[in-house]
PDB file of C-alpha atoms in Angstrom:
ATOM      1  CA  UNK A  27      29.730  66.766 -21.587  1.00  0.00           C
ATOM      2  CA  UNK A  28      31.148  65.400 -18.339  1.00  0.00           C
ATOM      3  CA  UNK A  29      27.676  65.187 -16.821  1.00  0.00           C
ATOM      4  CA  UNK A  30      26.436  63.228 -19.871  1.00  0.00           C
ATOM      5  CA  UNK A  31      29.321  60.743 -19.527  1.00  0.00           C
ATOM      6  CA  UNK A  32      28.645  60.323 -15.828  1.00  0.00           C
ATOM      7  CA  UNK A  33      24.961  59.643 -16.497  1.00  0.00           C
ATOM      8  CA  UNK A  34      25.791  57.044 -19.177  1.00  0.00           C
ATOM      9  CA  UNK A  35      28.312  55.406 -16.864  1.00  0.00           C
ATOM     10  CA  UNK A  36      25.773  55.224 -14.039  1.00  0.00           C
ATOM     11  CA  UNK A  37      23.158  53.702 -16.349  1.00  0.00           C
ATOM     12  CA  UNK A  38      25.610  51.012 -17.569  1.00  0.00           C
ATOM     13  CA  UNK A  39      26.642  50.317 -13.983  1.00  0.00           C
ATOM     14  CA  UNK A  40      23.004  49.982 -12.893  1.00  0.00           C
ATOM     15  CA  UNK A  41      22.275  47.533 -15.738  1.00  0.00           C
ATOM     16  CA  UNK A  42      25.333  45.462 -14.771  1.00  0.00           C
ATOM     17  CA  UNK A  43      24.235  45.337 -11.107  1.00  0.00           C
ATOM     18  CA  UNK A  44      20.670  44.342 -12.083  1.00  0.00           C
ATOM     19  CA  UNK A  45      21.921  41.498 -14.306  1.00  0.00           C
ATOM     20  CA  UNK A  46      24.213  40.253 -11.554  1.00  0.00           C
ATOM     21  CA  UNK A  47      21.391  40.293  -9.012  1.00  0.00           C
ATOM     22  CA  UNK A  48      19.105  38.419 -11.433  1.00  0.00           C
ATOM     23  CA  UNK A  49      21.772  35.753 -11.988  1.00  0.00           C
ATOM     24  CA  UNK A  50      22.234  35.391  -8.225  1.00  0.00           C
ATOM     25  CA  UNK A  51      18.479  34.976  -7.740  1.00  0.00           C
ATOM     26  CA  UNK A  52      18.346  32.327 -10.459  1.00  0.00           C
ATOM     27  CA  UNK A  53      21.286  30.458  -8.956  1.00  0.00           C
ATOM     28  CA  UNK A  54      19.804  30.594  -5.466  1.00  0.00           C
ATOM     29  CA  UNK A  55      16.421  29.401  -6.738  1.00  0.00           C
ATOM     30  CA  UNK A  56      17.996  26.188  -8.026  1.00  0.00           C
ATOM     31  CA  UNK A  57      17.878  23.678  -5.210  1.00  0.00           C
ATOM     32  CA  UNK A  58      19.814  20.467  -4.978  1.00  0.00           C
ATOM     33  CA  UNK A  59      17.413  17.626  -5.726  1.00  0.00           C
ATOM     34  CA  UNK A  60      17.330  14.602  -3.453  1.00  0.00           C
ATOM     35  CA  UNK A  61      17.109  11.183  -5.067  1.00  0.00           C
ATOM     36  CA  UNK A  62      15.784   8.271  -3.019  1.00  0.00           C
ATOM     37  CA  UNK A  63      15.922   4.582  -3.811  1.00  0.00           C
ATOM     38  CA  UNK A  64      13.058   2.521  -2.393  1.00  0.00           C
ATOM     39  CA  UNK A  65      13.737  -1.226  -2.312  1.00  0.00           C
ATOM     40  CA  UNK A  66      10.712  -3.427  -1.652  1.00  0.00           C
ATOM     41  CA  UNK A  67      10.314  -6.835  -0.052  1.00  0.00           C
ATOM     42  CA  UNK A  68      10.333 -10.168  -1.816  1.00  0.00           C
ATOM     43  CA  UNK A  69      12.521 -12.773  -0.066  1.00  0.00           C
ATOM     44  CA  UNK A  70      15.117 -14.271  -2.433  1.00  0.00           C
ATOM     45  CA  UNK A  71      13.674 -12.301  -5.312  1.00  0.00           C
ATOM     46  CA  UNK A  72      15.714  -9.502  -3.744  1.00  0.00           C
ATOM     47  CA  UNK A  73      18.492 -10.428  -6.155  1.00  0.00           C
ATOM     48  CA  UNK A  74      16.496  -8.428  -8.695  1.00  0.00           C
ATOM     49  CA  UNK A  75      17.285  -5.262  -6.733  1.00  0.00           C
ATOM     50  CA  UNK A  76      20.952  -5.806  -7.564  1.00  0.00           C
ATOM     51  CA  UNK A  77      20.137  -5.741 -11.284  1.00  0.00           C
ATOM     52  CA  UNK A  78      18.256  -2.480 -10.748  1.00  0.00           C
ATOM     53  CA  UNK A  79      21.221  -0.947  -8.902  1.00  0.00           C
ATOM     54  CA  UNK A  80      23.661  -2.107 -11.600  1.00  0.00           C
ATOM     55  CA  UNK A  81      21.753  -0.383 -14.392  1.00  0.00           C
ATOM     56  CA  UNK A  82      21.264   2.836 -12.444  1.00  0.00           C
ATOM     57  CA  UNK A  83      24.938   2.893 -11.506  1.00  0.00           C
ATOM     58  CA  UNK A  84      26.012   2.262 -15.122  1.00  0.00           C
ATOM     59  CA  UNK A  85      24.013   5.386 -16.050  1.00  0.00           C
ATOM     60  CA  UNK A  86      25.673   7.445 -13.289  1.00  0.00           C
ATOM     61  CA  UNK A  87      22.552   7.654 -11.175  1.00  0.00           C
ATOM     62  CA  UNK A  88      23.162   7.446  -7.427  1.00  0.00           C
ATOM     63  CA  UNK A  89      20.878   7.908  -4.406  1.00  0.00           C
ATOM     64  CA  UNK A  90      21.090  10.528  -1.690  1.00  0.00           C
ATOM     65  CA  UNK A  91      19.401   8.027   0.604  1.00  0.00           C
ATOM     66  CA  UNK A  92      17.902   4.535   0.520  1.00  0.00           C
ATOM     67  CA  UNK A  93      14.753   3.177   2.174  1.00  0.00           C
ATOM     68  CA  UNK A  94      14.437  -0.596   2.347  1.00  0.00           C
ATOM     69  CA  UNK A  95      11.944  -3.087   3.689  1.00  0.00           C
ATOM     70  CA  UNK A  96      12.489  -6.834   4.262  1.00  0.00           C
ATOM     71  CA  UNK A  97      15.093  -8.106   1.770  1.00  0.00           C
ATOM     72  CA  UNK A  98      15.176  -4.568   0.366  1.00  0.00           C
ATOM     73  CA  UNK A  99      16.656  -3.430   3.677  1.00  0.00           C
ATOM     74  CA  UNK A 100      19.367  -6.096   3.425  1.00  0.00           C
ATOM     75  CA  UNK A 101      20.333  -5.127  -0.153  1.00  0.00           C
ATOM     76  CA  UNK A 102      19.992  -1.430   0.664  1.00  0.00           C
ATOM     77  CA  UNK A 103      22.172  -1.592   3.769  1.00  0.00           C
ATOM     78  CA  UNK A 104      24.917  -3.494   1.930  1.00  0.00           C
ATOM     79  CA  UNK A 105      24.846  -0.978  -0.923  1.00  0.00           C
ATOM     80  CA  UNK A 106      24.921   1.928   1.531  1.00  0.00           C
ATOM     81  CA  UNK A 107      28.287   0.711   2.878  1.00  0.00           C
ATOM     82  CA  UNK A 108      29.847   2.040  -0.337  1.00  0.00           C
ATOM     83  CA  UNK A 109      30.202  -1.274  -2.145  1.00  0.00           C
ATOM     84  CA  UNK A 110      29.484  -0.923  -5.872  1.00  0.00           C
ATOM     85  CA  UNK A 111      26.766  -2.958  -7.566  1.00  0.00           C
ATOM     86  CA  UNK A 112      29.162  -5.383  -9.265  1.00  0.00           C
ATOM     87  CA  UNK A 113      30.887  -6.151  -5.959  1.00  0.00           C
ATOM     88  CA  UNK A 114      27.446  -6.526  -4.395  1.00  0.00           C
ATOM     89  CA  UNK A 115      26.473  -9.041  -7.080  1.00  0.00           C
ATOM     90  CA  UNK A 116      29.650 -11.045  -6.515  1.00  0.00           C
ATOM     91  CA  UNK A 117      29.090 -11.013  -2.767  1.00  0.00           C
ATOM     92  CA  UNK A 118      25.424 -11.996  -2.976  1.00  0.00           C
ATOM     93  CA  UNK A 119      26.095 -14.869  -5.369  1.00  0.00           C
ATOM     94  CA  UNK A 120      28.595 -16.253  -2.862  1.00  0.00           C
ATOM     95  CA  UNK A 121      25.785 -16.757  -0.346  1.00  0.00           C
ATOM     96  CA  UNK A 122      24.352 -20.248  -0.182  1.00  0.00           C
ATOM     97  CA  UNK A 123      20.610 -19.777   0.293  1.00  0.00           C
ATOM     98  CA  UNK A 124      20.114 -23.130   1.980  1.00  0.00           C
ATOM     99  CA  UNK A 125      22.579 -22.166   4.704  1.00  0.00           C
ATOM    100  CA  UNK A 126      20.351 -19.230   5.650  1.00  0.00           C
ATOM    101  CA  UNK A 127      17.404 -21.538   6.326  1.00  0.00           C
ATOM    102  CA  UNK A 128      18.343 -23.708   9.320  1.00  0.00           C
ATOM    103  CA  UNK A 129      15.394 -25.396  10.980  1.00  0.00           C
ATOM    104  CA  UNK A 130      14.720 -24.436  14.571  1.00  0.00           C
ATOM    105  CA  UNK A 131      12.452 -26.286  16.979  1.00  0.00           C
ATOM    106  CA  UNK A 132      13.081 -24.091  19.997  1.00  0.00           C
ATOM    107  CA  UNK A 133      12.424 -20.580  18.663  1.00  0.00           C
ATOM    108  CA  UNK A 134       9.016 -19.065  17.699  1.00  0.00           C
ATOM    109  CA  UNK A 135       9.936 -19.491  14.033  1.00  0.00           C
ATOM    110  CA  UNK A 136      10.634 -22.409  11.713  1.00  0.00           C
ATOM    111  CA  UNK A 137      14.197 -21.189  11.048  1.00  0.00           C
ATOM    112  CA  UNK A 138      16.865 -19.618  13.231  1.00  0.00           C
ATOM    113  CA  UNK A 139      18.660 -16.400  12.260  1.00  0.00           C
ATOM    114  CA  UNK A 140      22.178 -17.313  13.375  1.00  0.00           C
ATOM    115  CA  UNK A 141      23.573 -17.646   9.852  1.00  0.00           C
ATOM    116  CA  UNK A 142      21.926 -14.404   8.761  1.00  0.00           C
ATOM    117  CA  UNK A 143      23.318 -12.672  11.856  1.00  0.00           C
ATOM    118  CA  UNK A 144      26.836 -13.875  11.006  1.00  0.00           C
ATOM    119  CA  UNK A 145      26.398 -12.627   7.454  1.00  0.00           C
ATOM    120  CA  UNK A 146      25.396  -9.183   8.702  1.00  0.00           C
ATOM    121  CA  UNK A 147      28.184  -9.130  11.275  1.00  0.00           C
ATOM    122  CA  UNK A 148      30.691  -9.849   8.538  1.00  0.00           C
ATOM    123  CA  UNK A 149      29.489  -7.290   5.986  1.00  0.00           C
ATOM    124  CA  UNK A 150      27.711  -4.459   7.823  1.00  0.00           C
ATOM    125  CA  UNK A 151      29.060  -1.960  10.352  1.00  0.00           C
ATOM    126  CA  UNK A 152      27.463  -1.839  13.791  1.00  0.00           C
ATOM    127  CA  UNK A 153      26.029   1.661  13.380  1.00  0.00           C
ATOM    128  CA  UNK A 154      24.003   3.522  10.768  1.00  0.00           C
ATOM    129  CA  UNK A 155      26.467   6.395  11.214  1.00  0.00           C
ATOM    130  CA  UNK A 156      29.258   4.357   9.578  1.00  0.00           C
ATOM    131  CA  UNK A 157      27.425   4.004   6.268  1.00  0.00           C
ATOM    132  CA  UNK A 158      28.548   5.970   3.207  1.00  0.00           C
ATOM    133  CA  UNK A 159      24.979   6.606   2.041  1.00  0.00           C
ATOM    134  CA  UNK A 160      22.114   7.506   4.361  1.00  0.00           C
ATOM    135  CA  UNK A 161      19.916   4.475   4.897  1.00  0.00           C
ATOM    136  CA  UNK A 162      16.548   3.717   6.515  1.00  0.00           C
ATOM    137  CA  UNK A 163      15.120   0.289   7.394  1.00  0.00           C
ATOM    138  CA  UNK A 164      11.387  -0.364   7.770  1.00  0.00           C
ATOM    139  CA  UNK A 165      10.129  -2.945  10.266  1.00  0.00           C
ATOM    140  CA  UNK A 166       6.747  -3.750  11.821  1.00  0.00           C
ATOM    141  CA  UNK A 167       6.041  -3.220  15.500  1.00  0.00           C
ATOM    142  CA  UNK A 168       4.399  -6.537  16.404  1.00  0.00           C
ATOM    143  CA  UNK A 169       2.801  -5.072  19.531  1.00  0.00           C
ATOM    144  CA  UNK A 170       0.607  -2.598  17.681  1.00  0.00           C
ATOM    145  CA  UNK A 171       1.085  -3.317  13.955  1.00  0.00           C
ATOM    146  CA  UNK A 172       2.592   0.073  13.126  1.00  0.00           C
ATOM    147  CA  UNK A 173       5.474   0.596  10.680  1.00  0.00           C
ATOM    148  CA  UNK A 174       8.736   1.721  12.272  1.00  0.00           C
ATOM    149  CA  UNK A 175      11.565   3.518  10.472  1.00  0.00           C
ATOM    150  CA  UNK A 176      15.066   2.843  11.808  1.00  0.00           C
ATOM    151  CA  UNK A 177      17.824   5.302  10.930  1.00  0.00           C
ATOM    152  CA  UNK A 178      20.155   5.239  13.931  1.00  0.00           C
ATOM    153  CA  UNK A 179      21.499   2.860  16.509  1.00  0.00           C
ATOM    154  CA  UNK A 180      22.231  -0.802  15.848  1.00  0.00           C
ATOM    155  CA  UNK A 181      22.189  -1.246  12.070  1.00  0.00           C
ATOM    156  CA  UNK A 182      22.438  -5.024  12.104  1.00  0.00           C
ATOM    157  CA  UNK A 183      19.543  -5.533  14.499  1.00  0.00           C
ATOM    158  CA  UNK A 184      17.426  -3.077  12.486  1.00  0.00           C
ATOM    159  CA  UNK A 185      18.022  -5.030   9.267  1.00  0.00           C
ATOM    160  CA  UNK A 186      17.311  -8.302  11.098  1.00  0.00           C
ATOM    161  CA  UNK A 187      14.042  -6.827  12.360  1.00  0.00           C
ATOM    162  CA  UNK A 188      13.086  -5.711   8.864  1.00  0.00           C
ATOM    163  CA  UNK A 189      13.795  -9.218   7.494  1.00  0.00           C
ATOM    164  CA  UNK A 190      12.099 -11.246  10.260  1.00  0.00           C
ATOM    165  CA  UNK A 191       9.183 -12.811   8.382  1.00  0.00           C
ATOM    166  CA  UNK A 192       6.668 -13.997  11.030  1.00  0.00           C
ATOM    167  CA  UNK A 193       6.394 -17.755  11.471  1.00  0.00           C
ATOM    168  CA  UNK A 194       9.555 -18.285   9.412  1.00  0.00           C
ATOM    169  CA  UNK A 195      11.748 -16.287  11.815  1.00  0.00           C
ATOM    170  CA  UNK A 196      11.411 -15.242  15.434  1.00  0.00           C
ATOM    171  CA  UNK A 197      10.749 -11.546  16.080  1.00  0.00           C
ATOM    172  CA  UNK A 198      13.740  -9.290  16.619  1.00  0.00           C
ATOM    173  CA  UNK A 199      13.611  -7.393  19.926  1.00  0.00           C
ATOM    174  CA  UNK A 200      14.829  -3.794  20.012  1.00  0.00           C
ATOM    175  CA  UNK A 201      14.421  -1.956  23.312  1.00  0.00           C
ATOM    176  CA  UNK A 202      12.081  -4.733  24.492  1.00  0.00           C
ATOM    177  CA  UNK A 203       9.742  -4.304  21.544  1.00  0.00           C
ATOM    178  CA  UNK A 204       9.253  -7.255  19.138  1.00  0.00           C
ATOM    179  CA  UNK A 205       9.662  -6.330  15.473  1.00  0.00           C
ATOM    180  CA  UNK A 206       8.857  -8.307  12.338  1.00  0.00           C
ATOM    181  CA  UNK A 207       9.187  -8.020   8.589  1.00  0.00           C
ATOM    182  CA  UNK A 208       8.590  -4.512   7.247  1.00  0.00           C
ATOM    183  CA  UNK A 209       6.649  -5.953   4.328  1.00  0.00           C
ATOM    184  CA  UNK A 210       3.724  -6.723   6.629  1.00  0.00           C
ATOM    185  CA  UNK A 211       2.699  -3.073   6.615  1.00  0.00           C
ATOM    186  CA  UNK A 212       4.898  -1.410   3.975  1.00  0.00           C
ATOM    187  CA  UNK A 213       6.122  -3.773   1.233  1.00  0.00           C
ATOM    188  CA  UNK A 214       7.217  -0.794  -0.890  1.00  0.00           C
ATOM    189  CA  UNK A 215       7.929   2.095   1.508  1.00  0.00           C
ATOM    190  CA  UNK A 216       7.521   4.995  -0.917  1.00  0.00           C
ATOM    191  CA  UNK A 217       5.630   7.203   1.561  1.00  0.00           C
ATOM    192  CA  UNK A 218       8.548   7.125   3.984  1.00  0.00           C
ATOM    193  CA  UNK A 219      10.864   8.348   1.211  1.00  0.00           C
ATOM    194  CA  UNK A 220       8.433  11.134   0.357  1.00  0.00           C
ATOM    195  CA  UNK A 221       8.145  12.215   3.988  1.00  0.00           C
ATOM    196  CA  UNK A 222      11.945  12.252   4.264  1.00  0.00           C
ATOM    197  CA  UNK A 223      12.050  14.958   1.587  1.00  0.00           C
ATOM    198  CA  UNK A 224      12.935  13.068  -1.576  1.00  0.00           C
ATOM    199  CA  UNK A 225      12.374  15.021  -4.800  1.00  0.00           C
ATOM    200  CA  UNK A 226      12.812  11.982  -7.042  1.00  0.00           C
ATOM    201  CA  UNK A 227      11.766   8.549  -5.770  1.00  0.00           C
ATOM    202  CA  UNK A 228      12.932   5.502  -7.713  1.00  0.00           C
ATOM    203  CA  UNK A 229      11.090   2.430  -6.407  1.00  0.00           C
ATOM    204  CA  UNK A 230      12.015  -1.176  -7.166  1.00  0.00           C
ATOM    205  CA  UNK A 231       8.999  -3.467  -6.885  1.00  0.00           C
ATOM    206  CA  UNK A 232       9.871  -7.186  -6.910  1.00  0.00           C
ATOM    207  CA  UNK A 233       6.609  -8.443  -5.437  1.00  0.00           C
ATOM    208  CA  UNK A 234       4.683 -11.452  -6.714  1.00  0.00           C
ATOM    209  CA  UNK A 235       1.600 -10.550  -8.777  1.00  0.00           C
ATOM    210  CA  UNK A 236      -1.720 -12.443  -8.488  1.00  0.00           C
ATOM    211  CA  UNK A 237      -2.205 -15.037 -11.228  1.00  0.00           C
ATOM    212  CA  UNK A 238      -5.345 -16.931 -12.255  1.00  0.00           C
ATOM    213  CA  UNK A 239      -5.407 -20.047 -10.098  1.00  0.00           C
ATOM    214  CA  UNK A 240      -7.173 -23.365 -10.066  1.00  0.00           C
ATOM    215  CA  UNK A 241      -8.886 -23.583  -6.676  1.00  0.00           C
ATOM    216  CA  UNK A 242      -8.640 -27.362  -6.870  1.00  0.00           C
ATOM    217  CA  UNK A 243      -4.861 -27.174  -6.552  1.00  0.00           C
ATOM    218  CA  UNK A 244      -5.063 -26.970  -2.778  1.00  0.00           C
ATOM    219  CA  UNK A 245      -5.219 -24.746   0.258  1.00  0.00           C
ATOM    220  CA  UNK A 246      -1.643 -23.521   0.037  1.00  0.00           C
ATOM    221  CA  UNK A 247      -2.201 -22.080  -3.473  1.00  0.00           C
ATOM    222  CA  UNK A 248      -5.235 -20.207  -2.213  1.00  0.00           C
ATOM    223  CA  UNK A 249      -3.299 -18.950   0.817  1.00  0.00           C
ATOM    224  CA  UNK A 250      -0.409 -17.761  -1.368  1.00  0.00           C
ATOM    225  CA  UNK A 251      -2.840 -16.026  -3.727  1.00  0.00           C
ATOM    226  CA  UNK A 252      -4.401 -14.248  -0.748  1.00  0.00           C
ATOM    227  CA  UNK A 253      -0.986 -12.963   0.315  1.00  0.00           C
ATOM    228  CA  UNK A 254      -0.287 -11.686  -3.201  1.00  0.00           C
ATOM    229  CA  UNK A 255      -3.585  -9.826  -3.279  1.00  0.00           C
ATOM    230  CA  UNK A 256      -3.039  -8.178   0.116  1.00  0.00           C
ATOM    231  CA  UNK A 257       0.517  -7.252  -0.841  1.00  0.00           C
ATOM    232  CA  UNK A 258      -0.633  -5.731  -4.133  1.00  0.00           C
ATOM    233  CA  UNK A 259      -3.215  -3.625  -2.326  1.00  0.00           C
ATOM    234  CA  UNK A 260      -0.612  -2.216   0.079  1.00  0.00           C
ATOM    235  CA  UNK A 261       1.802  -1.427  -2.759  1.00  0.00           C
ATOM    236  CA  UNK A 262      -0.897   0.267  -4.837  1.00  0.00           C
ATOM    237  CA  UNK A 263      -1.540   2.635  -1.923  1.00  0.00           C
ATOM    238  CA  UNK A 264       2.109   3.791  -1.927  1.00  0.00           C
ATOM    239  CA  UNK A 265       3.382   3.473  -5.495  1.00  0.00           C
ATOM    240  CA  UNK A 266       1.359   6.490  -6.665  1.00  0.00           C
ATOM    241  CA  UNK A 267       3.812   8.701  -4.762  1.00  0.00           C
ATOM    242  CA  UNK A 268       6.892   7.349  -6.572  1.00  0.00           C
ATOM    243  CA  UNK A 269       8.465   9.335  -9.411  1.00  0.00           C
ATOM    244  CA  UNK A 270       9.541   6.199 -11.246  1.00  0.00           C
ATOM    245  CA  UNK A 271       8.558   2.652 -10.353  1.00  0.00           C
ATOM    246  CA  UNK A 272      10.535  -0.271 -11.693  1.00  0.00           C
ATOM    247  CA  UNK A 273       8.322  -3.363 -11.740  1.00  0.00           C
ATOM    248  CA  UNK A 274      10.410  -6.503 -12.075  1.00  0.00           C
ATOM    249  CA  UNK A 275       8.684  -9.638 -13.314  1.00  0.00           C
ATOM    250  CA  UNK A 276       9.549 -12.136 -10.593  1.00  0.00           C
ATOM    251  CA  UNK A 277       6.531 -14.457 -10.725  1.00  0.00           C
ATOM    252  CA  UNK A 278       8.461 -17.228 -12.451  1.00  0.00           C
ATOM    253  CA  UNK A 279      11.312 -17.096  -9.904  1.00  0.00           C
ATOM    254  CA  UNK A 280      11.500 -19.575  -7.047  1.00  0.00           C
ATOM    255  CA  UNK A 281      12.110 -17.594  -3.852  1.00  0.00           C
ATOM    256  CA  UNK A 282      14.418 -20.215  -2.378  1.00  0.00           C
ATOM    257  CA  UNK A 283      16.226 -21.512  -5.478  1.00  0.00           C
ATOM    258  CA  UNK A 284      19.917 -20.833  -6.029  1.00  0.00           C
ATOM    259  CA  UNK A 285      19.504 -21.575  -9.733  1.00  0.00           C
ATOM    260  CA  UNK A 286      17.326 -18.520 -10.328  1.00  0.00           C
ATOM    261  CA  UNK A 287      19.548 -15.900  -8.675  1.00  0.00           C
ATOM    262  CA  UNK A 288      21.390 -14.787 -11.798  1.00  0.00           C
ATOM    263  CA  UNK A 289      18.098 -14.710 -13.723  1.00  0.00           C
ATOM    264  CA  UNK A 290      16.619 -12.472 -11.013  1.00  0.00           C
ATOM    265  CA  UNK A 291      19.524 -10.022 -11.381  1.00  0.00           C
ATOM    266  CA  UNK A 292      19.100 -10.032 -15.160  1.00  0.00           C
ATOM    267  CA  UNK A 293      15.366  -9.332 -14.843  1.00  0.00           C
ATOM    268  CA  UNK A 294      16.165  -6.348 -12.623  1.00  0.00           C
ATOM    269  CA  UNK A 295      18.557  -4.980 -15.232  1.00  0.00           C
ATOM    270  CA  UNK A 296      16.023  -5.458 -18.046  1.00  0.00           C
ATOM    271  CA  UNK A 297      13.204  -3.730 -16.162  1.00  0.00           C
ATOM    272  CA  UNK A 298      15.410  -0.737 -15.302  1.00  0.00           C
ATOM    273  CA  UNK A 299      16.683  -0.300 -18.868  1.00  0.00           C
ATOM    274  CA  UNK A 300      13.086   0.281 -19.966  1.00  0.00           C
ATOM    275  CA  UNK A 301      12.809   3.492 -17.946  1.00  0.00           C
ATOM    276  CA  UNK A 302      16.408   4.684 -17.504  1.00  0.00           C
ATOM    277  CA  UNK A 303      16.497   7.088 -20.504  1.00  0.00           C
ATOM    278  CA  UNK A 304      13.312   8.795 -19.365  1.00  0.00           C
ATOM    279  CA  UNK A 305      14.677   8.894 -15.813  1.00  0.00           C
ATOM    280  CA  UNK A 306      17.916  10.546 -16.911  1.00  0.00           C
ATOM    281  CA  UNK A 307      16.047  13.214 -18.845  1.00  0.00           C
ATOM    282  CA  UNK A 308      13.798  13.864 -15.845  1.00  0.00           C
ATOM    283  CA  UNK A 309      16.770  14.256 -13.500  1.00  0.00           C
ATOM    284  CA  UNK A 310      18.536  16.569 -15.957  1.00  0.00           C
ATOM    285  CA  UNK A 311      15.414  18.686 -16.406  1.00  0.00           C
ATOM    286  CA  UNK A 312      14.853  19.058 -12.656  1.00  0.00           C
ATOM    287  CA  UNK A 313      18.475  19.604 -11.596  1.00  0.00           C
TER     288      UNK A 313
END
């Protein structure tokens, strides 16, 4: 009788141990997913990124890291300081766009960057290490045309480099290398986010889309259309690696108009609301 009880006890104990081990295996197999925000270039249409961030934040979605190019690096760096999206909106609307565009006749660019530098000095820490959220800025090496990812060192200079649109602004020198706008080679840097180990990549695309044009309207219209086409081709190469891409309609926005800033933010919110329910389900399913 005693032997029978001992055998039953051992069997129950073995079943308990097996179940515990199985639960441990299941728990260990669940990895923490990494969410990346990718913020593309688009000059003053960058206000749309703020609308995207507001909607994601309202739905309790936050990034593990942010990759930004051009104006996306400016918005991304500010957000990575720990400021919430509503504070970011208030701050951005306090900027006077005209004050950022001071003509320069001495530098190799139509405008100087002094006002932009002061803005960054006043709102960004000196180092990447001081940010609350990990952040990466994409710029273009103007010596060889290769994309460069900055993640350490002088944060302000890295953002300036990423925002230095050739001809409009002089190159930004870092360690004696001239850097220009990241949008030249990576207007929507999804591949960087993927290579950095992101499991879920949420990309905000605020680029201008090609429209039918009347070739009689002049050379500038044709030049602008050419830029749109090249930009679209670069984005198409990268967007396929995003998990969710938020395409904000910005074609009707004037890049340098203060009047359209609030509309740009609203458009970012609207575009994000279209995908946010599906995004939340995807995150829940993969967590």
